[in-house]
CSV table of C-alpha atoms and ligand atoms in Angstrom, one decimal:
chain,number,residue,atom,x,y,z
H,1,UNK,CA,67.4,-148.0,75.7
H,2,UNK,CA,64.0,-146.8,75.7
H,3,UNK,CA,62.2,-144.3,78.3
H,4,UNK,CA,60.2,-147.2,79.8
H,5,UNK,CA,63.5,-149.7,80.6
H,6,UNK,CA,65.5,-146.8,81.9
H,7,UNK,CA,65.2,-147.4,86.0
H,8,UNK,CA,66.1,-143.9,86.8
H,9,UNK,CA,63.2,-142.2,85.1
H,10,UNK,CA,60.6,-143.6,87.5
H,11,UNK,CA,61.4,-141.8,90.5
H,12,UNK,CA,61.9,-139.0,88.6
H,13,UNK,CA,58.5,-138.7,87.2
H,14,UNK,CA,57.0,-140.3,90.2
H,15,UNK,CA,57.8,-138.9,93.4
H,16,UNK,CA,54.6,-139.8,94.6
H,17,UNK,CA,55.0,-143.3,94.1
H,18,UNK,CA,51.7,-144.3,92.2
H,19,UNK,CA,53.9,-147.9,91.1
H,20,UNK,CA,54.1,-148.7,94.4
H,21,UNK,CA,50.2,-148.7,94.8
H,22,UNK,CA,50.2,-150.2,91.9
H,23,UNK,CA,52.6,-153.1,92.8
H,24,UNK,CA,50.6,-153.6,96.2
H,25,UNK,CA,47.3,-154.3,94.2
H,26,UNK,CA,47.4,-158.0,95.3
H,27,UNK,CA,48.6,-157.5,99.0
H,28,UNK,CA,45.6,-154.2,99.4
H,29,UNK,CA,43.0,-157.3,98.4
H,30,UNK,CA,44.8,-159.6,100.8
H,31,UNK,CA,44.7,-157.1,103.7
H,32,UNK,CA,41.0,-155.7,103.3
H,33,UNK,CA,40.1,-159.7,103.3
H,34,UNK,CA,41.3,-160.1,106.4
H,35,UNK,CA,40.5,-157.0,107.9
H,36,UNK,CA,36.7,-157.1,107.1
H,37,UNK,CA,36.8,-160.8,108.6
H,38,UNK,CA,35.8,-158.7,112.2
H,39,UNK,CA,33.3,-156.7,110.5
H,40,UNK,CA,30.1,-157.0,111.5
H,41,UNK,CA,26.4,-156.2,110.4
H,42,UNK,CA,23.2,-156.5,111.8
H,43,UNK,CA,21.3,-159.5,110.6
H,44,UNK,CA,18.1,-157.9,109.1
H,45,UNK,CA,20.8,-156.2,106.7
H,46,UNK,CA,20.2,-159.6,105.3
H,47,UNK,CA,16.7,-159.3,103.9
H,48,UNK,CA,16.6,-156.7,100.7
H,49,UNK,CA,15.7,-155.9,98.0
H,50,UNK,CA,17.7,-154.4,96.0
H,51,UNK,CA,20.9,-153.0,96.3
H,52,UNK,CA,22.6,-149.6,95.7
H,53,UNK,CA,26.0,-148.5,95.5
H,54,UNK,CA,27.1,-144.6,95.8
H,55,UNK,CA,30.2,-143.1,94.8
H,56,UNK,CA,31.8,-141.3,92.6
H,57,UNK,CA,35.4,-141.9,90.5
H,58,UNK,CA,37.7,-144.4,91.3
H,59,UNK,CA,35.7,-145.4,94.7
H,60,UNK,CA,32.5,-146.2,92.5
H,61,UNK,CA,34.2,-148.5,89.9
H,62,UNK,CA,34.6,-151.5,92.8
H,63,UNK,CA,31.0,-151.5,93.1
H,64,UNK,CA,30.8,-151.7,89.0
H,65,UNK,CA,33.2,-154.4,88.9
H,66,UNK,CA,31.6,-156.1,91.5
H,67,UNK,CA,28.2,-156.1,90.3
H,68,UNK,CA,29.3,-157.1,86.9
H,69,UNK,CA,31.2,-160.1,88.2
H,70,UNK,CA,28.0,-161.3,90.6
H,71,UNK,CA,25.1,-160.3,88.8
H,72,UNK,CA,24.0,-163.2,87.0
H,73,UNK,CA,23.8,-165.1,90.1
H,74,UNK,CA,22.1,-162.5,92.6
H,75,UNK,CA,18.4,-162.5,93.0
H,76,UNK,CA,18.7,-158.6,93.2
H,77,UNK,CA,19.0,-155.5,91.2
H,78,UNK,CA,22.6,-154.1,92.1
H,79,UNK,CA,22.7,-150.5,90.6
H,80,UNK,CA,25.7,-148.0,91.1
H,81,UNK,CA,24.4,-144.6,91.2
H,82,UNK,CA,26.9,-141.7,90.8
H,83,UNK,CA,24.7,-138.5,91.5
H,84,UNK,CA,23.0,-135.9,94.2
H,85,UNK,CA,19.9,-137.3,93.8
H,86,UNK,CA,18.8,-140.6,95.1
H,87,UNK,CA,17.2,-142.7,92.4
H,88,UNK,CA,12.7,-143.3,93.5
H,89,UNK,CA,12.9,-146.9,94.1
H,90,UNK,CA,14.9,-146.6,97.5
H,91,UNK,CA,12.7,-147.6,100.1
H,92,UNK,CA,13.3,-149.3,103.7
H,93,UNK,CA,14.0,-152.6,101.2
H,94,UNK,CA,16.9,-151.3,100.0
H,95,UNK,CA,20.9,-151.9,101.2
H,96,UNK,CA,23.0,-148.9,100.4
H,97,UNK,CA,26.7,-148.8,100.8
H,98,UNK,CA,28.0,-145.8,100.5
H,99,UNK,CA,31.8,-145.4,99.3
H,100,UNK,CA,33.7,-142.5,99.0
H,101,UNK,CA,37.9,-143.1,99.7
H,102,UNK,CA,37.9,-139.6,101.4
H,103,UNK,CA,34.6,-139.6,102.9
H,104,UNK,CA,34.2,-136.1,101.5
H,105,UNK,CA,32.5,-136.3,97.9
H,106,UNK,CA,29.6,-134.1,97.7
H,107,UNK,CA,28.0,-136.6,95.4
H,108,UNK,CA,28.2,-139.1,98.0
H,109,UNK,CA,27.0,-137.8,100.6
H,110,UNK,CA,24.1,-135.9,99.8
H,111,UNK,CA,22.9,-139.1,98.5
H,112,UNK,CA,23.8,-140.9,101.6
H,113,UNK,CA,22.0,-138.5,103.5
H,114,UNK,CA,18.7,-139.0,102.1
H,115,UNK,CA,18.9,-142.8,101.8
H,116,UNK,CA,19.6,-142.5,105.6
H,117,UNK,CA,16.0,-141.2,105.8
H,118,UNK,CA,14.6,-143.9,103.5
H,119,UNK,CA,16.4,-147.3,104.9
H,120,UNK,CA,17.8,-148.8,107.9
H,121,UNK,CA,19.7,-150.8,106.0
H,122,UNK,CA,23.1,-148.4,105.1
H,123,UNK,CA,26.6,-149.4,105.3
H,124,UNK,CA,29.9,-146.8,104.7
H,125,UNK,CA,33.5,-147.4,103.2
H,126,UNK,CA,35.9,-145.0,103.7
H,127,UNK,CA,39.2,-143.1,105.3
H,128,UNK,CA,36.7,-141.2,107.1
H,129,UNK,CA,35.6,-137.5,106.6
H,130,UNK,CA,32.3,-136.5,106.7
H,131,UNK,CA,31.0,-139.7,105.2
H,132,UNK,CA,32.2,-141.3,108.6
H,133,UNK,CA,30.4,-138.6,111.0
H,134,UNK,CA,27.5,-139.6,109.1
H,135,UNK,CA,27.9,-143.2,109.4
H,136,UNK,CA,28.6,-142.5,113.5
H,137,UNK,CA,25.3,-140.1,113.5
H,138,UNK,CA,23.0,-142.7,111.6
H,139,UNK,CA,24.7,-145.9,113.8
H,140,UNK,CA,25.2,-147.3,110.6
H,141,UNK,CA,28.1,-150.3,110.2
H,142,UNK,CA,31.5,-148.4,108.9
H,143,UNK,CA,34.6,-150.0,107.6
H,144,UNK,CA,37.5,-147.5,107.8
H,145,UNK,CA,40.2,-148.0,105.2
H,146,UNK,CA,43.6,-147.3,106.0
H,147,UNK,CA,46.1,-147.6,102.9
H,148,UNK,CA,47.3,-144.0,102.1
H,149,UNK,CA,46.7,-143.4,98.4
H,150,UNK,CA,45.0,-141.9,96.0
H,151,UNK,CA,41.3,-143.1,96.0
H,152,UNK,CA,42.1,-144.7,92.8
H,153,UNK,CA,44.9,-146.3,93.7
H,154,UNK,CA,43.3,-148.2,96.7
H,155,UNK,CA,40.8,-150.3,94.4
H,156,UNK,CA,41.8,-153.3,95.9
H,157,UNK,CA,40.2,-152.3,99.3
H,158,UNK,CA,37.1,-150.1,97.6
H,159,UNK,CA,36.3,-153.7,95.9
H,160,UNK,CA,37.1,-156.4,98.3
H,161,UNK,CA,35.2,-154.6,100.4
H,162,UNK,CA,32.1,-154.7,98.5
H,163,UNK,CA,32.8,-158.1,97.8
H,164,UNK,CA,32.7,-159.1,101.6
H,165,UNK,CA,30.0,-157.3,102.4
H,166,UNK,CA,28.2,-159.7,99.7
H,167,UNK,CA,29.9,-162.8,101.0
H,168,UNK,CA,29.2,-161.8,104.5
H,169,UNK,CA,25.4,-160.8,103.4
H,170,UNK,CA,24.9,-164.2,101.6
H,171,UNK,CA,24.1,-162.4,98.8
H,172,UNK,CA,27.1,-164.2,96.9
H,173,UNK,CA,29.2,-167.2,97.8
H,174,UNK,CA,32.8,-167.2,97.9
H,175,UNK,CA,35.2,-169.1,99.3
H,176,UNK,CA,38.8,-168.7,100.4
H,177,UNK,CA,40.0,-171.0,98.3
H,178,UNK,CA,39.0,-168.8,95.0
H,179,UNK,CA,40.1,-165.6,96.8
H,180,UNK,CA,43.7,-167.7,97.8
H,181,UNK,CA,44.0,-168.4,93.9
H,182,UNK,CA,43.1,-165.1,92.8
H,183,UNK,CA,45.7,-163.2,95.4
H,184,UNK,CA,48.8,-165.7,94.1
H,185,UNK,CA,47.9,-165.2,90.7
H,186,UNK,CA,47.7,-161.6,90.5
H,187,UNK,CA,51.0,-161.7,92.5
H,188,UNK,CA,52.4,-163.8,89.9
H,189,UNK,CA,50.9,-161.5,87.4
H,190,UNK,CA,52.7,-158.7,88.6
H,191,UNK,CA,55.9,-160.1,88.3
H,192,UNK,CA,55.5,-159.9,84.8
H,193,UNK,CA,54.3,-156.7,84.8
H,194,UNK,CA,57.2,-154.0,86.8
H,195,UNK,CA,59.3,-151.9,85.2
H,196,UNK,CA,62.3,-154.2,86.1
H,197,UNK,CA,60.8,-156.5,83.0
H,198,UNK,CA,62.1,-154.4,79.5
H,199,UNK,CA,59.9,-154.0,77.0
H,200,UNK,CA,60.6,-157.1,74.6
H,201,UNK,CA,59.3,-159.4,77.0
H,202,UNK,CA,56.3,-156.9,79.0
H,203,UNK,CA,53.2,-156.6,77.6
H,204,UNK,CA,52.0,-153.8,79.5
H,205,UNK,CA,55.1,-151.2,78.1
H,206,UNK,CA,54.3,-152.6,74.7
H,207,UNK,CA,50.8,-151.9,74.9
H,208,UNK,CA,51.7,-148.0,76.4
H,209,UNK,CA,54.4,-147.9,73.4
H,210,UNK,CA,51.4,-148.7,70.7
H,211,UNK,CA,49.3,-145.9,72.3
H,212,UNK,CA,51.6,-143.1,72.6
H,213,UNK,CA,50.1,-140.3,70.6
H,214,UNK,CA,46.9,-141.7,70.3
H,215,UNK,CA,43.3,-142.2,72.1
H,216,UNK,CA,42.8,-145.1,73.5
H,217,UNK,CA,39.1,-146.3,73.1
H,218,UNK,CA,38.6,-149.4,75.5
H,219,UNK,CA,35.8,-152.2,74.6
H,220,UNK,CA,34.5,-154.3,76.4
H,221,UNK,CA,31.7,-157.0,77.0
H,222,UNK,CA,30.2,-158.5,80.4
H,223,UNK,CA,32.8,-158.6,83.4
H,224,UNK,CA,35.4,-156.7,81.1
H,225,UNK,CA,33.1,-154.1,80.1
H,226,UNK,CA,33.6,-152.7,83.2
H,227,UNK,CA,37.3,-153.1,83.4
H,228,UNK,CA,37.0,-151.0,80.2
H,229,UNK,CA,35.7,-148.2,82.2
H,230,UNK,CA,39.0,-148.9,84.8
H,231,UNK,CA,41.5,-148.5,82.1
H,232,UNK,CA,39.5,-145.5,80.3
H,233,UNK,CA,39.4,-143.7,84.2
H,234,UNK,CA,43.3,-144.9,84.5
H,235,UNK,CA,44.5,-143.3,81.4
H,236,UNK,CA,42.2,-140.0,82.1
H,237,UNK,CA,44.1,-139.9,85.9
H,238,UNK,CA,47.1,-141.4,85.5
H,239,UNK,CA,48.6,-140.7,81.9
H,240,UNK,CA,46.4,-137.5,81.7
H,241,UNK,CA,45.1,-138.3,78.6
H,242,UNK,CA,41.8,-138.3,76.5
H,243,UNK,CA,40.1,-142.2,76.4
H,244,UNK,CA,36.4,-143.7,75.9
H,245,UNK,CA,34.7,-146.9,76.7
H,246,UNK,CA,32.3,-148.3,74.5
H,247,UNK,CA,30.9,-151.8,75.6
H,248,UNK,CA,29.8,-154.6,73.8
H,249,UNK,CA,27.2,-156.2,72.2
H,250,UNK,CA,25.7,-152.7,72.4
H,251,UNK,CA,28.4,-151.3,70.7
H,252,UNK,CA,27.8,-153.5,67.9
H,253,UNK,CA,24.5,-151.3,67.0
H,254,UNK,CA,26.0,-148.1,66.8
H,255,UNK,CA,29.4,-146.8,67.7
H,256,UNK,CA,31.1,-149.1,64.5
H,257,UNK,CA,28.8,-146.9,62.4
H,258,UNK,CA,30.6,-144.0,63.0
H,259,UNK,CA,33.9,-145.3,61.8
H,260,UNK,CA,34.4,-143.0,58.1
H,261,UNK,CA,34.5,-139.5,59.4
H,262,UNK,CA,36.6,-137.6,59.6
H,263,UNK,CA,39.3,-139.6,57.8
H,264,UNK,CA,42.2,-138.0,59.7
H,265,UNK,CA,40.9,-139.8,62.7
H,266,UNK,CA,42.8,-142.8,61.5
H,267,UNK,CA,46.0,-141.2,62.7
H,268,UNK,CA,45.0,-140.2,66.1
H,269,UNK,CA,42.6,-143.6,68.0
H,270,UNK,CA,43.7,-146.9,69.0
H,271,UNK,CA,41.1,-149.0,69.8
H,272,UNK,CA,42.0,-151.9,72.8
H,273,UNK,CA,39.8,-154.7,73.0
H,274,UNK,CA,39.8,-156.8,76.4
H,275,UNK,CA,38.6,-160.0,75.3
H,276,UNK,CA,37.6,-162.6,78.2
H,277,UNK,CA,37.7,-166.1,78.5
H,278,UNK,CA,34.2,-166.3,80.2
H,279,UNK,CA,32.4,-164.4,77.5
H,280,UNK,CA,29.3,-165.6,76.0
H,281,UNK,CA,30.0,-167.3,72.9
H,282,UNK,CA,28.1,-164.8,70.5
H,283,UNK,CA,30.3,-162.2,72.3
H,284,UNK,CA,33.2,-163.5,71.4
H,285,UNK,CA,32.1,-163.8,67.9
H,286,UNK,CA,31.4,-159.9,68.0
H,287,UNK,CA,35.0,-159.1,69.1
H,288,UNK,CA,36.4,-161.6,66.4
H,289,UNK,CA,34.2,-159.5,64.3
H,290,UNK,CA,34.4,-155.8,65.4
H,291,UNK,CA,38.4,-156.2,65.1
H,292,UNK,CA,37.7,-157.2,61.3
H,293,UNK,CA,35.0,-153.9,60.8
H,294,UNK,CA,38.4,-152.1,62.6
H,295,UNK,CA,41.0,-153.6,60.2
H,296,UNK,CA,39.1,-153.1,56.9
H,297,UNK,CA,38.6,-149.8,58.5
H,298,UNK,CA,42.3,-149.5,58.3
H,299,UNK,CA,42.1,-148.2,62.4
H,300,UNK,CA,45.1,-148.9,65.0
H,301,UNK,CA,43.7,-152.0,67.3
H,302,UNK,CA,45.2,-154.5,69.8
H,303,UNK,CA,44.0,-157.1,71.0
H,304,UNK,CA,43.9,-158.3,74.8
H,305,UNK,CA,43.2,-161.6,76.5
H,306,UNK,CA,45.5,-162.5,79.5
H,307,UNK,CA,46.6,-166.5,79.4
H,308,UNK,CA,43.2,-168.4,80.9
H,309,UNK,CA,44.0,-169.4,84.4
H,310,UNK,CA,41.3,-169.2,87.5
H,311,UNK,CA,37.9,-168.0,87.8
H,312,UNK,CA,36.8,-165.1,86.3
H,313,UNK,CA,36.9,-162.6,89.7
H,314,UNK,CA,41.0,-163.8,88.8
H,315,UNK,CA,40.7,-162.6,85.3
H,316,UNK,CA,39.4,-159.7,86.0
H,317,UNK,CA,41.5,-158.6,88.7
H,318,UNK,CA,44.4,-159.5,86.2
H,319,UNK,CA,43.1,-157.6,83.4
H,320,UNK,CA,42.9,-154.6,85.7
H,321,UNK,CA,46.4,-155.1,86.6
H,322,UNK,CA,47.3,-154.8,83.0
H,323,UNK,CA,45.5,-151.9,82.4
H,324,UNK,CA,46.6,-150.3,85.7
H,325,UNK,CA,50.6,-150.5,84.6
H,326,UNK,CA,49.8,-149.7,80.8
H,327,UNK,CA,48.5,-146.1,82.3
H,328,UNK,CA,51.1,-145.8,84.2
H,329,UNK,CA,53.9,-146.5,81.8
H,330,UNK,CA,51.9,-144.0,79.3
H,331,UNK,CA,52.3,-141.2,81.7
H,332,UNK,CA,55.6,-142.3,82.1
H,333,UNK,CA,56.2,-142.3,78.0
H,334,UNK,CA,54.0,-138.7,78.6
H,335,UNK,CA,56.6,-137.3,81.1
H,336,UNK,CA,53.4,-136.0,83.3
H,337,UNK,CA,53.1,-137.6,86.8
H,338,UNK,CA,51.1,-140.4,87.2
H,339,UNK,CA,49.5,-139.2,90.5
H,340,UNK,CA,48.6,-135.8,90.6
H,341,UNK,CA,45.2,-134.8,89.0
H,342,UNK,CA,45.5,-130.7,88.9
H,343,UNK,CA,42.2,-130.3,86.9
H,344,UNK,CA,40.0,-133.1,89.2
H,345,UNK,CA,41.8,-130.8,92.5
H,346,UNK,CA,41.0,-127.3,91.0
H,347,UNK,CA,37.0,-128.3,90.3
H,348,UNK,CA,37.2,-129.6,94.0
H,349,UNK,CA,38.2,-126.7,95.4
H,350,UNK,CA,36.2,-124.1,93.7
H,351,UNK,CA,33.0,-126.1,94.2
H,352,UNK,CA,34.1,-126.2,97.9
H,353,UNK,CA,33.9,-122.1,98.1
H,354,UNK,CA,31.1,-121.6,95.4
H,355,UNK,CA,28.4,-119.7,96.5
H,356,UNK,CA,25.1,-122.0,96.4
H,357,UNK,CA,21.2,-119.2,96.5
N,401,F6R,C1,41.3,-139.8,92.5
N,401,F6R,C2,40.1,-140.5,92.0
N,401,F6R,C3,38.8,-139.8,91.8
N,401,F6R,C4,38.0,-139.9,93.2
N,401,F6R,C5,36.7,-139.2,93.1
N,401,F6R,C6,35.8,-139.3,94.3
N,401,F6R,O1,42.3,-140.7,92.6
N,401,F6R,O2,40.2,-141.7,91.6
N,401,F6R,O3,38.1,-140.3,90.8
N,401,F6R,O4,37.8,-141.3,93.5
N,401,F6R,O5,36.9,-137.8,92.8
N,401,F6R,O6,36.6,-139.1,95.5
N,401,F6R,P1,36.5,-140.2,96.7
N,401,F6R,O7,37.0,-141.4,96.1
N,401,F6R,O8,37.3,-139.6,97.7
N,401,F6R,O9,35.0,-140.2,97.0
């Protein structure tokens, strides 16, 4: 019996309990649905813009996955901005959210502090910290999440929550119906997914047994592209190890240039390519293509595209589910716990006591 269908080594390796949050993907979407049903916000929130969405880490990647899911259909620019400084274009037209799991990121809230000065229109998503004094001292609308996690591992409510905010702006229509479908199928999708499934018949600890001992280099094109970045920030944070993103079409001009040095390379990559039902034709054509450039190019590759069911908010939510349990059973296959993040902690703390002139 392999590591990965041997029950006892989970606890073992993860006291914390990062499967759990893992397994709860679909009910933490579920809850912050209903919980944001009572949220309010003010009516001229309604007229914008533009939109943009600060945070850093695992509590900016909802606001990428949501804008890549919606953005073809809203009016708007949606940009995610993960700095100190606020980008020039934010003026009293713009809607900020502001999301930060802890509600302490220094990122985060400097930003949020000056967009408080330039818009009426702000909006915060967090535990609370100082993000939510800010929120109370601007009056600005606040949804307090409680799951106890790491901020990574409570996507489901960093995301829904962006995506009600949208619904409940009119910026984006969606009804409960597709959210209904998307819940039971990722539920059923999980199923297939837990360590209680051994490894003949579960893709996700086949995918973790291809990449042991390798980097995994995630591509991507439209809504997956950003799910790229979710499984490249999983395996960094959960299985501890090195992994890059590259998205296509763009990819396409460049990185598969840079394929013949150095030769000993070979040995050491894996490249995983999340392929999507919904992509444009000529993207899908490029995949087809760039796993051809990777196989004459005698590289490691797998391919992944989850059996078509739903609309594409259910695909991606799947495919992030995949990716979720593939770092997890890495870090498993690793022997490194899957929660803790000792280098991400120790450059928190020091910038904490650094002395600024
Ligand atoms: C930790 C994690 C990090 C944090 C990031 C910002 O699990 O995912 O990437 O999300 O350091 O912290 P928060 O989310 O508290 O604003």
């Amino acid at each position: 019996m392999n590591n990965l269908d041997n029950p006892k080594i989970y606890k073992k390796l993860d006291p914390e309990n990062m499967l759990g949050n893992i397994q709860e993907f679909s009910s933490q979407i579920e809850n912050c649905w209903i919980e944001m049903a009572d949220f309010t916000l003010p009516t001229h929130y309604i007229k914008h813009k533009n939109i943009l969405i600060l945070g850093m880490g695992g509590s900016a990647i909802g606001g990428d996955l949501v804008r890549s899911l919606v953005q073809d259909k809203v009016p708007v620019p949606i940009t995610v901005h993960r700095d100190y400084r606020l980008p020039g274009f934010v003026n009293s037209d713009t809607l900020i959210i502001a999301s930060s799991y802890s509600g302490n990121t220094e990122e985060t809230i400097t930003a949020f502090e000056q967009a408080c000065q330039k818009t009426p229109k702000t909006i915060v998503i967090s535990t609370g910290g100082k993000l939510a004094s800010l929120s109370r001292k601007y009056r600005c609308p606040f949804f307090k999440i409680r799951y106890g996690a790491q901020p990574r591992a409570a996507l489901g409510y960093s995301f829904t929550a962006i995506l009600k905010i949208f619904q409940k702006l009119k910026i984006i229509e969606i009804t409960e119906d597709e959210i209904k479908e998307a819940i039971l199928l990722l539920t059923a999708y999980n199923k297939k997914l837990t360590p209680e499934l051994g490894t003949g018949e579960n893709r996700a600890k086949q995918i973790a047994e291809k990449i042991l001992g390798r980097i995994p280099i995630v591509l991507g094109s439209e809504i997956l592209s950003e799910v790229a970045i979710r499984w490249k920030t999983q395996f960094n944070e959960n299985s501890k190890t090195i992994s890059f993103f590259e998205r296509l079409p763009e990819a396409n001009h460049n990185f598969i240039a840079g394929l013949e040095v150095p030769k000993d390379l070979k040995e050491k990559v894996i490249f995983l390519i999340l392929q999507s039902h919904f992509d444009y034709p000529r993207n899908k054509l490029r995949q087809n293509l760039t796993l051809q450039i990777l196989q004459q190019n005698h590289f490691s590759y797998e391919s992944i595209m989850i059996e078509p069911a739903g609309t594409s908010l259910s695909e991606m939510l799947r495919v992030i589910l995949l990716g979720d349990y593939v770092s997890y059973y890495l870090a498993i296959l690793y022997r490194v716990d899957p929660t803790k993040i000792p280098n991400v902690e120790y450059l928190k703390e020091r910038l904490e006591t650094a002395f600024m002139p």
